């Protein structure tokens, strides 16, 4: 299809405007990734601190008493998955990767889906979603979001218990790398958490009540960590997608610039040819007028 110079010029202007938008999205994603990255060490440390406190509390209780307090339900075989998708789009298919990682085998999989974009894609895929909640747009909103998520989880389990609660989320690694993680949230792995303290801790509450409070705090800490990592990974995926888009926009812009130069050169050539033809015609007439 032959295009005029005006049409190519218009498309080039649109491409350049889109390139500006891509650059802005890329810069925003980079900033949000770095802000989240600076908070991840603190979230990890807090989770470890609460886990250590649980280990000390467990040392004050018989093993069977602790196990009874960390149960999730009444013998159901269902597995409840907390799936951390993406809140916003332009992430290079990150949400699709998360949803593809969901298990499809028995026992029955129940889904609590997190993220607005994830909700839209799950609807298209006709996935049965038991509950949904938004994620965060910036790292400063992680703590309130994790508390709301804990309440949502407790309400979901109250309506229908589950044998276990599993997390599926993106975990930020070194550099610009991430992996999808599956981790058990409930019931708590007491054998892993149990530790023999160097000396008996000083407590001002009954050990069973203390363990109950610490278990709730530990769940919130784990959820906060997953929300923060998921937010960082979503923006890292967006950063990579925008970098690729920026490269494609630059190549398209160069192609349109070359096409525009060619069209202009062809227009100039056509004008020169037309002018040369006119000059030849004038000379021929002049020769006829001055002939013998």
PDB file of C-alpha atoms in Angstrom:
ATOM      1  CA  UNK A   1       0.000   0.000   0.000  1.00  0.00           C
ATOM      2  CA  UNK A   2       1.466   3.307  -1.113  1.00  0.00           C
ATOM      3  CA  UNK A   3       1.303   6.071   1.471  1.00  0.00           C
ATOM      4  CA  UNK A   4       1.736   9.789   1.060  1.00  0.00           C
ATOM      5  CA  UNK A   5       4.345  11.781   2.920  1.00  0.00           C
ATOM      6  CA  UNK A   6       1.590  13.413   4.976  1.00  0.00           C
ATOM      7  CA  UNK A   7       0.292  10.005   6.073  1.00  0.00           C
ATOM      8  CA  UNK A   8       3.778   8.824   7.037  1.00  0.00           C
ATOM      9  CA  UNK A   9       4.405  12.090   8.874  1.00  0.00           C
ATOM     10  CA  UNK A  10       1.198  11.629  10.873  1.00  0.00           C
ATOM     11  CA  UNK A  11       2.083   8.055  11.795  1.00  0.00           C
ATOM     12  CA  UNK A  12       5.572   9.134  12.806  1.00  0.00           C
ATOM     13  CA  UNK A  13       4.127  11.786  15.122  1.00  0.00           C
ATOM     14  CA  UNK A  14       1.834   9.174  16.706  1.00  0.00           C
ATOM     15  CA  UNK A  15       4.757   6.786  17.158  1.00  0.00           C
ATOM     16  CA  UNK A  16       6.864   9.462  18.823  1.00  0.00           C
ATOM     17  CA  UNK A  17       4.004  10.315  21.209  1.00  0.00           C
ATOM     18  CA  UNK A  18       3.608   6.643  22.090  1.00  0.00           C
ATOM     19  CA  UNK A  19       7.352   6.443  22.674  1.00  0.00           C
ATOM     20  CA  UNK A  20       7.023   9.211  25.253  1.00  0.00           C
ATOM     21  CA  UNK A  21       4.288   7.273  27.035  1.00  0.00           C
ATOM     22  CA  UNK A  22       6.407   4.106  27.044  1.00  0.00           C
ATOM     23  CA  UNK A  23       9.356   6.033  28.495  1.00  0.00           C
ATOM     24  CA  UNK A  24       7.158   7.408  31.279  1.00  0.00           C
ATOM     25  CA  UNK A  25       5.802   3.945  32.129  1.00  0.00           C
ATOM     26  CA  UNK A  26       9.303   2.519  32.111  1.00  0.00           C
ATOM     27  CA  UNK A  27      10.580   5.188  34.489  1.00  0.00           C
ATOM     28  CA  UNK A  28       7.616   4.708  36.827  1.00  0.00           C
ATOM     29  CA  UNK A  29       8.070   0.934  36.882  1.00  0.00           C
ATOM     30  CA  UNK A  30      11.785   1.287  37.622  1.00  0.00           C
ATOM     31  CA  UNK A  31      11.132   3.668  40.513  1.00  0.00           C
ATOM     32  CA  UNK A  32       8.440   1.442  42.034  1.00  0.00           C
ATOM     33  CA  UNK A  33      10.626  -1.646  41.722  1.00  0.00           C
ATOM     34  CA  UNK A  34      13.490   0.020  43.555  1.00  0.00           C
ATOM     35  CA  UNK A  35      11.245   1.368  46.316  1.00  0.00           C
ATOM     36  CA  UNK A  36       9.847  -2.108  46.866  1.00  0.00           C
ATOM     37  CA  UNK A  37      13.316  -3.649  46.768  1.00  0.00           C
ATOM     38  CA  UNK A  38      14.515  -1.388  49.595  1.00  0.00           C
ATOM     39  CA  UNK A  39      11.653  -2.613  51.816  1.00  0.00           C
ATOM     40  CA  UNK A  40      11.962  -6.330  51.116  1.00  0.00           C
ATOM     41  CA  UNK A  41      14.898  -6.846  53.507  1.00  0.00           C
ATOM     42  CA  UNK A  42      12.838  -5.346  56.331  1.00  0.00           C
ATOM     43  CA  UNK A  43       9.815  -7.511  55.517  1.00  0.00           C
ATOM     44  CA  UNK A  44      11.985 -10.624  55.437  1.00  0.00           C
ATOM     45  CA  UNK A  45      13.614  -9.712  58.756  1.00  0.00           C
ATOM     46  CA  UNK A  46      10.254  -9.082  60.418  1.00  0.00           C
ATOM     47  CA  UNK A  47       8.938 -12.446  59.235  1.00  0.00           C
ATOM     48  CA  UNK A  48      12.035 -14.197  60.625  1.00  0.00           C
ATOM     49  CA  UNK A  49      11.712 -12.344  63.943  1.00  0.00           C
ATOM     50  CA  UNK A  50       8.098 -13.428  64.419  1.00  0.00           C
ATOM     51  CA  UNK A  51       9.019 -16.988  63.432  1.00  0.00           C
ATOM     52  CA  UNK A  52      11.757 -17.009  66.082  1.00  0.00           C
ATOM     53  CA  UNK A  53       9.280 -15.754  68.671  1.00  0.00           C
ATOM     54  CA  UNK A  54       6.877 -18.556  67.730  1.00  0.00           C
ATOM     55  CA  UNK A  55       9.701 -21.045  68.192  1.00  0.00           C
ATOM     56  CA  UNK A  56      10.283 -19.763  71.720  1.00  0.00           C
ATOM     57  CA  UNK A  57       6.551 -19.848  72.514  1.00  0.00           C
ATOM     58  CA  UNK A  58       6.291 -23.414  71.227  1.00  0.00           C
ATOM     59  CA  UNK A  59       8.941 -24.480  73.732  1.00  0.00           C
ATOM     60  CA  UNK A  60       6.496 -23.527  76.488  1.00  0.00           C
ATOM     61  CA  UNK A  61       3.690 -25.740  75.164  1.00  0.00           C
ATOM     62  CA  UNK A  62       3.123 -29.469  74.623  1.00  0.00           C
ATOM     63  CA  UNK A  63       3.348 -30.337  70.901  1.00  0.00           C
ATOM     64  CA  UNK A  64      -0.250 -31.562  70.649  1.00  0.00           C
ATOM     65  CA  UNK A  65      -1.629 -28.350  72.152  1.00  0.00           C
ATOM     66  CA  UNK A  66       0.255 -26.219  69.633  1.00  0.00           C
ATOM     67  CA  UNK A  67      -0.903 -28.321  66.698  1.00  0.00           C
ATOM     68  CA  UNK A  68      -4.522 -27.929  67.687  1.00  0.00           C
ATOM     69  CA  UNK A  69      -4.231 -24.153  67.622  1.00  0.00           C
ATOM     70  CA  UNK A  70      -2.778 -23.924  64.112  1.00  0.00           C
ATOM     71  CA  UNK A  71      -5.290 -26.133  62.309  1.00  0.00           C
ATOM     72  CA  UNK A  72      -7.160 -24.602  59.334  1.00  0.00           C
ATOM     73  CA  UNK A  73     -10.355 -26.563  59.278  1.00  0.00           C
ATOM     74  CA  UNK A  74     -12.360 -29.699  59.968  1.00  0.00           C
ATOM     75  CA  UNK A  75     -10.878 -32.384  57.756  1.00  0.00           C
ATOM     76  CA  UNK A  76     -11.651 -30.924  54.321  1.00  0.00           C
ATOM     77  CA  UNK A  77      -9.454 -32.051  51.428  1.00  0.00           C
ATOM     78  CA  UNK A  78      -9.666 -28.691  49.652  1.00  0.00           C
ATOM     79  CA  UNK A  79      -6.604 -26.541  49.073  1.00  0.00           C
ATOM     80  CA  UNK A  80      -7.152 -22.793  49.151  1.00  0.00           C
ATOM     81  CA  UNK A  81      -4.729 -20.863  46.943  1.00  0.00           C
ATOM     82  CA  UNK A  82      -3.926 -17.206  47.450  1.00  0.00           C
ATOM     83  CA  UNK A  83      -2.875 -16.196  43.945  1.00  0.00           C
ATOM     84  CA  UNK A  84      -0.973 -12.923  43.597  1.00  0.00           C
ATOM     85  CA  UNK A  85      -1.471 -11.663  40.036  1.00  0.00           C
ATOM     86  CA  UNK A  86      -0.979  -8.130  38.735  1.00  0.00           C
ATOM     87  CA  UNK A  87      -2.857  -5.010  39.731  1.00  0.00           C
ATOM     88  CA  UNK A  88      -2.201  -3.139  36.473  1.00  0.00           C
ATOM     89  CA  UNK A  89      -1.527  -4.038  32.868  1.00  0.00           C
ATOM     90  CA  UNK A  90       1.423  -3.552  30.483  1.00  0.00           C
ATOM     91  CA  UNK A  91       3.429  -6.239  32.300  1.00  0.00           C
ATOM     92  CA  UNK A  92       4.458  -8.510  29.440  1.00  0.00           C
ATOM     93  CA  UNK A  93       2.083 -11.367  30.271  1.00  0.00           C
ATOM     94  CA  UNK A  94       3.115 -11.694  33.922  1.00  0.00           C
ATOM     95  CA  UNK A  95      -0.417 -12.441  35.136  1.00  0.00           C
ATOM     96  CA  UNK A  96      -0.820 -15.162  32.525  1.00  0.00           C
ATOM     97  CA  UNK A  97       2.356 -16.815  33.812  1.00  0.00           C
ATOM     98  CA  UNK A  98       1.018 -16.765  37.361  1.00  0.00           C
ATOM     99  CA  UNK A  99      -2.335 -18.276  36.374  1.00  0.00           C
ATOM    100  CA  UNK A 100      -0.606 -20.918  34.257  1.00  0.00           C
ATOM    101  CA  UNK A 101       1.321 -22.005  37.371  1.00  0.00           C
ATOM    102  CA  UNK A 102      -1.861 -22.953  39.244  1.00  0.00           C
ATOM    103  CA  UNK A 103      -2.137 -26.712  39.829  1.00  0.00           C
ATOM    104  CA  UNK A 104      -4.880 -28.468  37.889  1.00  0.00           C
ATOM    105  CA  UNK A 105      -4.908 -31.794  39.734  1.00  0.00           C
ATOM    106  CA  UNK A 106      -6.749 -32.983  42.818  1.00  0.00           C
ATOM    107  CA  UNK A 107      -7.353 -32.169  45.623  1.00  0.00           C
ATOM    108  CA  UNK A 108      -9.927 -29.540  44.770  1.00  0.00           C
ATOM    109  CA  UNK A 109      -8.328 -26.177  44.081  1.00  0.00           C
ATOM    110  CA  UNK A 110     -10.025 -23.095  45.467  1.00  0.00           C
ATOM    111  CA  UNK A 111      -8.796 -19.653  44.463  1.00  0.00           C
ATOM    112  CA  UNK A 112      -8.607 -16.307  46.212  1.00  0.00           C
ATOM    113  CA  UNK A 113      -7.331 -14.044  43.453  1.00  0.00           C
ATOM    114  CA  UNK A 114      -5.431 -10.815  44.071  1.00  0.00           C
ATOM    115  CA  UNK A 115      -5.010  -8.033  41.535  1.00  0.00           C
ATOM    116  CA  UNK A 116      -7.435  -6.162  39.278  1.00  0.00           C
ATOM    117  CA  UNK A 117      -5.819  -7.192  36.003  1.00  0.00           C
ATOM    118  CA  UNK A 118      -5.659 -10.778  37.246  1.00  0.00           C
ATOM    119  CA  UNK A 119      -9.399 -10.653  37.900  1.00  0.00           C
ATOM    120  CA  UNK A 120     -10.131  -9.574  34.316  1.00  0.00           C
ATOM    121  CA  UNK A 121      -7.933 -12.287  32.817  1.00  0.00           C
ATOM    122  CA  UNK A 122      -9.372 -14.956  35.121  1.00  0.00           C
ATOM    123  CA  UNK A 123     -12.858 -13.943  33.997  1.00  0.00           C
ATOM    124  CA  UNK A 124     -11.849 -14.442  30.373  1.00  0.00           C
ATOM    125  CA  UNK A 125     -10.415 -17.851  31.262  1.00  0.00           C
ATOM    126  CA  UNK A 126     -13.590 -18.715  33.213  1.00  0.00           C
ATOM    127  CA  UNK A 127     -11.620 -19.611  36.328  1.00  0.00           C
ATOM    128  CA  UNK A 128     -13.786 -20.199  39.421  1.00  0.00           C
ATOM    129  CA  UNK A 129     -12.794 -17.425  41.816  1.00  0.00           C
ATOM    130  CA  UNK A 130     -13.991 -17.770  45.397  1.00  0.00           C
ATOM    131  CA  UNK A 131     -12.897 -14.298  46.517  1.00  0.00           C
ATOM    132  CA  UNK A 132     -10.974 -11.355  45.142  1.00  0.00           C
ATOM    133  CA  UNK A 133      -9.085  -8.342  46.456  1.00  0.00           C
ATOM    134  CA  UNK A 134      -6.967  -5.619  44.845  1.00  0.00           C
ATOM    135  CA  UNK A 135      -3.228  -5.435  45.344  1.00  0.00           C
ATOM    136  CA  UNK A 136      -1.201  -2.249  45.806  1.00  0.00           C
ATOM    137  CA  UNK A 137      -0.057   0.526  43.486  1.00  0.00           C
ATOM    138  CA  UNK A 138       2.919   1.515  45.653  1.00  0.00           C
ATOM    139  CA  UNK A 139       5.051  -0.114  48.330  1.00  0.00           C
ATOM    140  CA  UNK A 140       3.793   2.161  51.095  1.00  0.00           C
ATOM    141  CA  UNK A 141       0.374   0.475  50.996  1.00  0.00           C
ATOM    142  CA  UNK A 142       1.661  -3.048  51.687  1.00  0.00           C
ATOM    143  CA  UNK A 143       0.904  -3.239  55.428  1.00  0.00           C
ATOM    144  CA  UNK A 144      -2.764  -2.136  55.193  1.00  0.00           C
ATOM    145  CA  UNK A 145      -3.224  -4.435  52.194  1.00  0.00           C
ATOM    146  CA  UNK A 146      -1.804  -7.440  54.075  1.00  0.00           C
ATOM    147  CA  UNK A 147      -4.134  -6.789  57.024  1.00  0.00           C
ATOM    148  CA  UNK A 148      -7.138  -6.628  54.677  1.00  0.00           C
ATOM    149  CA  UNK A 149      -5.945  -9.807  52.995  1.00  0.00           C
ATOM    150  CA  UNK A 150      -5.684 -11.594  56.332  1.00  0.00           C
ATOM    151  CA  UNK A 151      -9.284 -10.611  57.131  1.00  0.00           C
ATOM    152  CA  UNK A 152     -10.400 -11.832  53.713  1.00  0.00           C
ATOM    153  CA  UNK A 153      -8.598 -15.135  54.277  1.00  0.00           C
ATOM    154  CA  UNK A 154     -10.206 -15.655  57.684  1.00  0.00           C
ATOM    155  CA  UNK A 155     -13.662 -14.862  56.289  1.00  0.00           C
ATOM    156  CA  UNK A 156     -13.132 -17.300  53.417  1.00  0.00           C
ATOM    157  CA  UNK A 157     -12.043 -20.092  55.767  1.00  0.00           C
ATOM    158  CA  UNK A 158     -14.954 -19.336  58.082  1.00  0.00           C
ATOM    159  CA  UNK A 159     -17.400 -19.882  55.224  1.00  0.00           C
ATOM    160  CA  UNK A 160     -15.693 -23.060  54.085  1.00  0.00           C
ATOM    161  CA  UNK A 161     -12.645 -24.602  55.796  1.00  0.00           C
ATOM    162  CA  UNK A 162      -9.690 -25.953  53.813  1.00  0.00           C
ATOM    163  CA  UNK A 163      -7.044 -28.573  54.434  1.00  0.00           C
ATOM    164  CA  UNK A 164      -4.304 -26.050  53.713  1.00  0.00           C
ATOM    165  CA  UNK A 165      -3.677 -22.541  52.424  1.00  0.00           C
ATOM    166  CA  UNK A 166      -1.017 -22.082  49.757  1.00  0.00           C
ATOM    167  CA  UNK A 167       0.613 -18.950  48.363  1.00  0.00           C
ATOM    168  CA  UNK A 168       1.455 -18.451  44.672  1.00  0.00           C
ATOM    169  CA  UNK A 169       3.410 -15.266  44.008  1.00  0.00           C
ATOM    170  CA  UNK A 170       6.400 -13.812  42.227  1.00  0.00           C
ATOM    171  CA  UNK A 171       9.516 -13.532  44.377  1.00  0.00           C
ATOM    172  CA  UNK A 172      12.133 -10.934  43.510  1.00  0.00           C
ATOM    173  CA  UNK A 173      15.663 -12.246  43.203  1.00  0.00           C
ATOM    174  CA  UNK A 174      19.057 -10.687  42.629  1.00  0.00           C
ATOM    175  CA  UNK A 175      19.318  -8.142  39.843  1.00  0.00           C
ATOM    176  CA  UNK A 176      16.397  -8.129  37.443  1.00  0.00           C
ATOM    177  CA  UNK A 177      15.345 -11.720  38.032  1.00  0.00           C
ATOM    178  CA  UNK A 178      12.322 -13.263  39.685  1.00  0.00           C
ATOM    179  CA  UNK A 179      10.733 -16.676  40.170  1.00  0.00           C
ATOM    180  CA  UNK A 180       7.207 -17.869  40.810  1.00  0.00           C
ATOM    181  CA  UNK A 181       6.978 -19.409  44.277  1.00  0.00           C
ATOM    182  CA  UNK A 182       4.542 -21.854  45.826  1.00  0.00           C
ATOM    183  CA  UNK A 183       4.650 -21.736  49.607  1.00  0.00           C
ATOM    184  CA  UNK A 184       2.406 -23.160  52.308  1.00  0.00           C
ATOM    185  CA  UNK A 185       0.907 -20.569  54.611  1.00  0.00           C
ATOM    186  CA  UNK A 186      -1.369 -22.725  56.779  1.00  0.00           C
ATOM    187  CA  UNK A 187      -1.241 -24.912  58.731  1.00  0.00           C
ATOM    188  CA  UNK A 188       1.989 -23.640  60.222  1.00  0.00           C
ATOM    189  CA  UNK A 189       4.950 -25.971  59.991  1.00  0.00           C
ATOM    190  CA  UNK A 190       5.539 -26.246  63.724  1.00  0.00           C
ATOM    191  CA  UNK A 191       8.409 -28.705  63.391  1.00  0.00           C
ATOM    192  CA  UNK A 192      10.339 -26.126  61.399  1.00  0.00           C
ATOM    193  CA  UNK A 193       9.424 -23.233  63.677  1.00  0.00           C
ATOM    194  CA  UNK A 194      10.057 -25.059  66.938  1.00  0.00           C
ATOM    195  CA  UNK A 195      13.372 -24.121  68.515  1.00  0.00           C
ATOM    196  CA  UNK A 196      14.949 -24.652  71.904  1.00  0.00           C
ATOM    197  CA  UNK A 197      15.684 -21.191  73.350  1.00  0.00           C
ATOM    198  CA  UNK A 198      18.966 -20.646  75.161  1.00  0.00           C
ATOM    199  CA  UNK A 199      16.951 -19.574  78.150  1.00  0.00           C
ATOM    200  CA  UNK A 200      13.250 -19.577  78.932  1.00  0.00           C
ATOM    201  CA  UNK A 201      11.663 -16.368  77.620  1.00  0.00           C
ATOM    202  CA  UNK A 202       9.923 -14.063  80.066  1.00  0.00           C
ATOM    203  CA  UNK A 203       6.229 -13.876  79.167  1.00  0.00           C
ATOM    204  CA  UNK A 204       3.271 -12.057  80.675  1.00  0.00           C
ATOM    205  CA  UNK A 205       0.533 -14.040  78.913  1.00  0.00           C
ATOM    206  CA  UNK A 206      -0.484 -17.697  78.970  1.00  0.00           C
ATOM    207  CA  UNK A 207       1.715 -19.556  76.433  1.00  0.00           C
ATOM    208  CA  UNK A 208      -1.293 -20.788  74.426  1.00  0.00           C
ATOM    209  CA  UNK A 209      -2.687 -17.270  74.088  1.00  0.00           C
ATOM    210  CA  UNK A 210       0.742 -15.913  73.190  1.00  0.00           C
ATOM    211  CA  UNK A 211       1.162 -18.550  70.485  1.00  0.00           C
ATOM    212  CA  UNK A 212      -2.247 -17.685  69.062  1.00  0.00           C
ATOM    213  CA  UNK A 213      -1.327 -13.987  68.823  1.00  0.00           C
ATOM    214  CA  UNK A 214       2.089 -14.729  67.326  1.00  0.00           C
ATOM    215  CA  UNK A 215       0.599 -17.117  64.768  1.00  0.00           C
ATOM    216  CA  UNK A 216      -1.753 -14.385  63.565  1.00  0.00           C
ATOM    217  CA  UNK A 217       1.119 -11.921  63.392  1.00  0.00           C
ATOM    218  CA  UNK A 218       3.224 -14.435  61.481  1.00  0.00           C
ATOM    219  CA  UNK A 219       0.478 -14.979  58.914  1.00  0.00           C
ATOM    220  CA  UNK A 220       0.191 -11.204  58.438  1.00  0.00           C
ATOM    221  CA  UNK A 221       3.973 -10.916  58.076  1.00  0.00           C
ATOM    222  CA  UNK A 222       4.038 -13.691  55.456  1.00  0.00           C
ATOM    223  CA  UNK A 223       1.188 -12.037  53.558  1.00  0.00           C
ATOM    224  CA  UNK A 224       2.937  -8.657  53.694  1.00  0.00           C
ATOM    225  CA  UNK A 225       6.090 -10.248  52.314  1.00  0.00           C
ATOM    226  CA  UNK A 226       4.162 -11.887  49.465  1.00  0.00           C
ATOM    227  CA  UNK A 227       2.342  -8.631  48.639  1.00  0.00           C
ATOM    228  CA  UNK A 228       5.610  -6.683  48.595  1.00  0.00           C
ATOM    229  CA  UNK A 229       7.457  -9.223  46.455  1.00  0.00           C
ATOM    230  CA  UNK A 230       4.494  -9.483  44.100  1.00  0.00           C
ATOM    231  CA  UNK A 231       4.358  -5.694  43.721  1.00  0.00           C
ATOM    232  CA  UNK A 232       8.088  -5.541  42.989  1.00  0.00           C
ATOM    233  CA  UNK A 233       7.927  -8.380  40.461  1.00  0.00           C
ATOM    234  CA  UNK A 234       4.890  -6.906  38.692  1.00  0.00           C
ATOM    235  CA  UNK A 235       6.772  -3.657  38.162  1.00  0.00           C
ATOM    236  CA  UNK A 236       9.940  -5.479  37.179  1.00  0.00           C
ATOM    237  CA  UNK A 237       7.935  -7.360  34.535  1.00  0.00           C
ATOM    238  CA  UNK A 238       6.461  -4.039  33.393  1.00  0.00           C
ATOM    239  CA  UNK A 239       9.950  -2.537  33.241  1.00  0.00           C
ATOM    240  CA  UNK A 240      11.141  -5.356  30.978  1.00  0.00           C
ATOM    241  CA  UNK A 241       8.033  -5.081  28.792  1.00  0.00           C
ATOM    242  CA  UNK A 242       8.440  -1.313  28.431  1.00  0.00           C
ATOM    243  CA  UNK A 243      12.135  -1.679  27.608  1.00  0.00           C
ATOM    244  CA  UNK A 244      11.228  -4.056  24.778  1.00  0.00           C
ATOM    245  CA  UNK A 245       8.417  -1.750  23.657  1.00  0.00           C
ATOM    246  CA  UNK A 246      10.749   1.237  23.669  1.00  0.00           C
ATOM    247  CA  UNK A 247      13.191  -0.631  21.467  1.00  0.00           C
ATOM    248  CA  UNK A 248      10.396  -1.570  19.043  1.00  0.00           C
ATOM    249  CA  UNK A 249       9.099   2.010  18.986  1.00  0.00           C
ATOM    250  CA  UNK A 250      12.608   3.266  18.203  1.00  0.00           C
ATOM    251  CA  UNK A 251      12.944   0.796  15.323  1.00  0.00           C
ATOM    252  CA  UNK A 252       9.510   1.742  13.972  1.00  0.00           C
ATOM    253  CA  UNK A 253      10.416   5.423  14.220  1.00  0.00           C
ATOM    254  CA  UNK A 254      13.634   4.841  12.276  1.00  0.00           C
ATOM    255  CA  UNK A 255      11.706   2.902   9.622  1.00  0.00           C
ATOM    256  CA  UNK A 256       9.136   5.676   9.269  1.00  0.00           C
ATOM    257  CA  UNK A 257      11.882   8.305   9.105  1.00  0.00           C
ATOM    258  CA  UNK A 258      13.553   6.363   6.304  1.00  0.00           C
ATOM    259  CA  UNK A 259      10.241   5.985   4.460  1.00  0.00           C
ATOM    260  CA  UNK A 260       9.533   9.698   4.862  1.00  0.00           C
ATOM    261  CA  UNK A 261      12.972  10.611   3.492  1.00  0.00           C
ATOM    262  CA  UNK A 262      12.410   8.296   0.544  1.00  0.00           C
ATOM    263  CA  UNK A 263       9.000   9.798  -0.214  1.00  0.00           C
ATOM    264  CA  UNK A 264      10.406  13.311  -0.022  1.00  0.00           C
ATOM    265  CA  UNK A 265      13.300  12.350  -2.269  1.00  0.00           C
ATOM    266  CA  UNK A 266      10.876  10.811  -4.755  1.00  0.00           C
ATOM    267  CA  UNK A 267       8.791  13.980  -4.678  1.00  0.00           C
ATOM    268  CA  UNK A 268      11.882  16.110  -5.306  1.00  0.00           C
ATOM    269  CA  UNK A 269      12.982  13.802  -8.124  1.00  0.00           C
ATOM    270  CA  UNK A 270       9.540  14.013  -9.709  1.00  0.00           C
ATOM    271  CA  UNK A 271       9.672  17.803  -9.542  1.00  0.00           C
ATOM    272  CA  UNK A 272      13.148  17.863 -11.118  1.00  0.00           C
ATOM    273  CA  UNK A 273      12.031  15.530 -13.905  1.00  0.00           C
ATOM    274  CA  UNK A 274       8.952  17.653 -14.519  1.00  0.00           C
ATOM    275  CA  UNK A 275      11.077  20.813 -14.553  1.00  0.00           C
ATOM    276  CA  UNK A 276      13.592  19.269 -16.946  1.00  0.00           C
ATOM    277  CA  UNK A 277      10.774  18.191 -19.252  1.00  0.00           C
ATOM    278  CA  UNK A 278       9.383  21.724 -19.178  1.00  0.00           C
ATOM    279  CA  UNK A 279      12.775  23.206 -20.016  1.00  0.00           C
ATOM    280  CA  UNK A 280      13.190  20.830 -22.954  1.00  0.00           C
ATOM    281  CA  UNK A 281       9.773  21.834 -24.211  1.00  0.00           C
ATOM    282  CA  UNK A 282      10.621  25.526 -23.939  1.00  0.00           C
ATOM    283  CA  UNK A 283      13.904  25.040 -25.766  1.00  0.00           C
ATOM    284  CA  UNK A 284      12.171  23.137 -28.539  1.00  0.00           C
ATOM    285  CA  UNK A 285       9.670  25.956 -28.977  1.00  0.00           C
ATOM    286  CA  UNK A 286      12.460  28.519 -28.894  1.00  0.00           C
ATOM    287  CA  UNK A 287      14.378  26.628 -31.588  1.00  0.00           C
ATOM    288  CA  UNK A 288      11.276  26.455 -33.767  1.00  0.00           C
ATOM    289  CA  UNK A 289      10.700  30.186 -33.361  1.00  0.00           C
ATOM    290  CA  UNK A 290      14.266  31.133 -34.340  1.00  0.00           C
ATOM    291  CA  UNK A 291      14.662  28.583 -37.119  1.00  0.00           C
ATOM    292  CA  UNK A 292      15.379  29.496 -40.827  1.00  0.00           C
TER     293      UNK A 292
END
